[in-house]
Short mmCIF file of C-alpha atoms in Angstrom, two decimals:
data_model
loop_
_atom_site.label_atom_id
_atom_site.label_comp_id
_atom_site.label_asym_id
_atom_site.label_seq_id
_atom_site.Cartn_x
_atom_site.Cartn_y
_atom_site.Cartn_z
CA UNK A 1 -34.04 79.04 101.73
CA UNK A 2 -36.80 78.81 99.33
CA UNK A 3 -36.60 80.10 96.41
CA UNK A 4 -40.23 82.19 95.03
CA UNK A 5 -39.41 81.72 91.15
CA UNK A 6 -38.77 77.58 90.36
CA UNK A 7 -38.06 76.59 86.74
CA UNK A 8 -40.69 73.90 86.86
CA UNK A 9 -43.58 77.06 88.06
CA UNK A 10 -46.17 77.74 85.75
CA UNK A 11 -47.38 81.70 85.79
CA UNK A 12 -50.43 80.70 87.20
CA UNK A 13 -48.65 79.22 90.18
CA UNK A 14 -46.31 82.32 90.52
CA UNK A 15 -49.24 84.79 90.39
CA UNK A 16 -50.98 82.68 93.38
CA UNK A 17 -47.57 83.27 95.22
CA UNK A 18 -47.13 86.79 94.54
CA UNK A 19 -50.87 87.93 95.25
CA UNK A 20 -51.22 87.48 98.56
CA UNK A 21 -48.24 90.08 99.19
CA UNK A 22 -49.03 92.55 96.10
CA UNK A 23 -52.83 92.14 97.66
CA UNK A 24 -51.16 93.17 101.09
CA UNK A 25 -49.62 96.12 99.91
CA UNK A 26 -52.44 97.62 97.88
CA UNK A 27 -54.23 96.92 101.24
CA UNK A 28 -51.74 99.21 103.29
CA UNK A 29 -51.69 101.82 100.67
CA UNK A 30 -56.08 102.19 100.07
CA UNK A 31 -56.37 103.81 103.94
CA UNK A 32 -53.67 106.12 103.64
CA UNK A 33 -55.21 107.41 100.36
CA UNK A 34 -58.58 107.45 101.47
CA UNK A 35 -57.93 108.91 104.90
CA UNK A 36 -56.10 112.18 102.97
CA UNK A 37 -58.64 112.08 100.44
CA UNK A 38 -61.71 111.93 102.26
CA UNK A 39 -61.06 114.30 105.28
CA UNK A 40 -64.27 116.25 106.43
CA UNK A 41 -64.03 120.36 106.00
CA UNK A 42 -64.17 120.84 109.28
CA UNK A 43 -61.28 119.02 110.51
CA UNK A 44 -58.10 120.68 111.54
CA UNK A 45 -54.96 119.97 110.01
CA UNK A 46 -51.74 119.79 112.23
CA UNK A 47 -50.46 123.44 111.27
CA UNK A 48 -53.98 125.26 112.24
CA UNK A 49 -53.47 122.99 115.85
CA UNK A 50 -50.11 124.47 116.22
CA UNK A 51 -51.52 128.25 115.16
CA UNK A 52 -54.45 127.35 117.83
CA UNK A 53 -52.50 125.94 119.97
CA UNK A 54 -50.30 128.79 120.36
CA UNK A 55 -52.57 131.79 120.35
CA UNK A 56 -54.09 129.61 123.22
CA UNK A 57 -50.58 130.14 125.26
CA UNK A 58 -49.66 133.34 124.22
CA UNK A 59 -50.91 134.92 126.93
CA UNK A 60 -49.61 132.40 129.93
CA UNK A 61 -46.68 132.08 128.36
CA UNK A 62 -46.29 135.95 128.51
CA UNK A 63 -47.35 136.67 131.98
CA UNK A 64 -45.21 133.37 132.87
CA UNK A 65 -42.07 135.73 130.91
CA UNK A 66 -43.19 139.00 132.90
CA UNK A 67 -43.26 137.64 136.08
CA UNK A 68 -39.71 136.06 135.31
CA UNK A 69 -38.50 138.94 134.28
CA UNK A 70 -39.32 140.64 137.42
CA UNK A 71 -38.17 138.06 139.80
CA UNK A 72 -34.88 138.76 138.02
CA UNK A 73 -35.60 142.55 138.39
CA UNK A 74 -36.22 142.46 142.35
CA UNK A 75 -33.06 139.61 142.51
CA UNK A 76 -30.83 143.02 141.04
CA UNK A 77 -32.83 145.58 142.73
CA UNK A 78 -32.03 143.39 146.43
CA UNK A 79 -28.43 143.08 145.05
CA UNK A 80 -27.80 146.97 144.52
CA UNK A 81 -29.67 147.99 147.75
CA UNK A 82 -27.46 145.36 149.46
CA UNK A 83 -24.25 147.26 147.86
CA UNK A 84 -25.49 150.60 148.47
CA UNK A 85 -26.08 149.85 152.00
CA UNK A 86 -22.13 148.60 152.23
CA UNK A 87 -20.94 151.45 150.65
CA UNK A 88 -23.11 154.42 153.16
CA UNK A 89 -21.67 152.15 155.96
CA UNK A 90 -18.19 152.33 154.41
CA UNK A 91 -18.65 155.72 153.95
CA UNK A 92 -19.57 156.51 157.47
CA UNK A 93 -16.37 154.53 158.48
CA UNK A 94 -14.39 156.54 156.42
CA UNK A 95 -15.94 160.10 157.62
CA UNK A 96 -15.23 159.15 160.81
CA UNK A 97 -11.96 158.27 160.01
CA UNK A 98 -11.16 161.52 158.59
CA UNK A 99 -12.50 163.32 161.15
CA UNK A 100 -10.56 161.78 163.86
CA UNK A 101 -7.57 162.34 161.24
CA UNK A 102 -8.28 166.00 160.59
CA UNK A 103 -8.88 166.59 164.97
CA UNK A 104 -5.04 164.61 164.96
CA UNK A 105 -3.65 167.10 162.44
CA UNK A 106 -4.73 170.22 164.00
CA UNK A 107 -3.71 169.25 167.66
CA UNK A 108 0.00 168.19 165.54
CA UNK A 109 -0.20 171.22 164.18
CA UNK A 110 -0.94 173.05 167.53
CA UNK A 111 1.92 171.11 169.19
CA UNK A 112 4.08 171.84 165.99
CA UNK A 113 4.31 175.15 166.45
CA UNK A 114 4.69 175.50 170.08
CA UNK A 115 7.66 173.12 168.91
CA UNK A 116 8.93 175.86 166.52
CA UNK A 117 7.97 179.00 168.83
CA UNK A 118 10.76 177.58 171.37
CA UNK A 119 13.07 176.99 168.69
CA UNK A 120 16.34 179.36 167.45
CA UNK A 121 15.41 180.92 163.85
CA UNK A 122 18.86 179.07 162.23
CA UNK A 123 17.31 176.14 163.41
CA UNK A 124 13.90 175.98 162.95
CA UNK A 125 14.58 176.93 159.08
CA UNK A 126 16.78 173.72 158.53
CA UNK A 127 14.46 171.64 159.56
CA UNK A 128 11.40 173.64 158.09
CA UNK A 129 13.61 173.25 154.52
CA UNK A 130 13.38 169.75 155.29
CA UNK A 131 9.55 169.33 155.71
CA UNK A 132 6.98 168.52 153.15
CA UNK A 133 6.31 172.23 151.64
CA UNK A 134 2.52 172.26 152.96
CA UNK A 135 3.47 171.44 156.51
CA UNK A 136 6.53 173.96 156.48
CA UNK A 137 3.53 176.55 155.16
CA UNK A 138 1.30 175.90 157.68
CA UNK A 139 4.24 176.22 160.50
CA UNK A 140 5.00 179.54 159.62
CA UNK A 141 1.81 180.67 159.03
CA UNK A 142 0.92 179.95 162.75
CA UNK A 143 4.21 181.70 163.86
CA UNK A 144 3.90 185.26 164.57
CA UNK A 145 4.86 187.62 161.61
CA UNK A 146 8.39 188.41 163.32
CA UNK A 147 9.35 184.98 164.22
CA UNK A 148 8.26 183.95 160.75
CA UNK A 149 10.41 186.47 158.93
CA UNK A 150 13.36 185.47 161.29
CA UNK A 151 12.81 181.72 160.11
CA UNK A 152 12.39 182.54 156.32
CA UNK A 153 15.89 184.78 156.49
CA UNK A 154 17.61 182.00 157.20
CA UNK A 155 16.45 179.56 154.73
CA UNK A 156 17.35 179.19 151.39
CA UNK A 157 15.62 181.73 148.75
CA UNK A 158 13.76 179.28 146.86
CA UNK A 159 12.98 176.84 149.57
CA UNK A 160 11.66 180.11 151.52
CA UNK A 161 9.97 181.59 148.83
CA UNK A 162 8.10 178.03 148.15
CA UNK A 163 6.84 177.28 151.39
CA UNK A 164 5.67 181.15 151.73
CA UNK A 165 4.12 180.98 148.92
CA UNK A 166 2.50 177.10 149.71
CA UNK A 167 -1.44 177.24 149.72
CA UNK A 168 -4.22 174.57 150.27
CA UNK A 169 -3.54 172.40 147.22
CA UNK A 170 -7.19 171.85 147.06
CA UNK A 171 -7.72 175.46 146.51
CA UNK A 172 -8.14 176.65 143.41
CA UNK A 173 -5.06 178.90 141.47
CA UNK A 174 -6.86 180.89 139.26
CA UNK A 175 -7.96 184.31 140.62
CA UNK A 176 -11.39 184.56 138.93
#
């Protein structure tokens, strides 16, 4: 490696070695100075390009947003009408369902109280006791008022005086 300061150098020879470099550098540093220095009025810096370039978007870049916003809108709008569509079919089902239900129950409870009619008052009020209260209620409401009576003697008080006094649940209790 060569060394740039030697003993035996004179300053004059050391100057010639370091100009060319200093000379470089004052070189590089001139344009930069005279670039920043000397820039015409009507040239735009780099922050009034991004304010320019901006208001220039603004508006695409909105309407781009909008119409993104309702693609995403009709996306959810599809997906509800989709579930609301399932659920009128599933309620259909069900409606149907019930109604074949209800038509079941009422030809049961037809049947039911033939069933009962036939049956010997002891009898008929054990198993009546037995019975889910709104059933029992419904039995003995079909049942002509003297075969009722006859069936409600021979049940327990409270057990008789429950299922003659059973209701719709779904009707209301207060008498207002």
């Amino acid at each position: 490696m060569k060394t740039i300061l030697n003993p035996d150098m004179t300053v004059l020879q050391l100057l010639r070695r370091l100009a060319l470099p200093a000379a470089g550098l004052v070189l590089l540093s001139i344009p930069g100075a005279f670039a920043q220095e000397h820039a015409p009025a009507g040239d735009i810096t780099s922050q009034d390009e991004i304010k320019q370039f901006c208001t220039n978007i603004a508006d695409p870049a909105r309407d781009q947003r909008y119409l993104l916003q309702k693609q995403e809108l009709e996306k959810l709008r599809a997906d509800i009408d989709a579930r609301v569509a399932e659920m009128d079919r599933r309620k259909a089902e069900y409606q149907d369902w019930l109604k074949r239900r209800d038509d079941f129950l009422k030809q049961a409870e037809a049947g039911l109280t033939d069933i009962y009619k036939k049956m010997k008052p002891d009898v008929a009020a054990l198993q009546l006791q037995e019975m889910n209260i709104e059933v029992a209620s419904a039995v003995i409401m079909r049942l002509g008022p003297r075969q009722s009576s006859l069936i409600l003697n021979e049940m327990d008080a409270k057990k008789a005086a429950a299922i003659a006094s059973a209701s719709d649940p779904n009707t209301s209790k207060d008498p207002s």
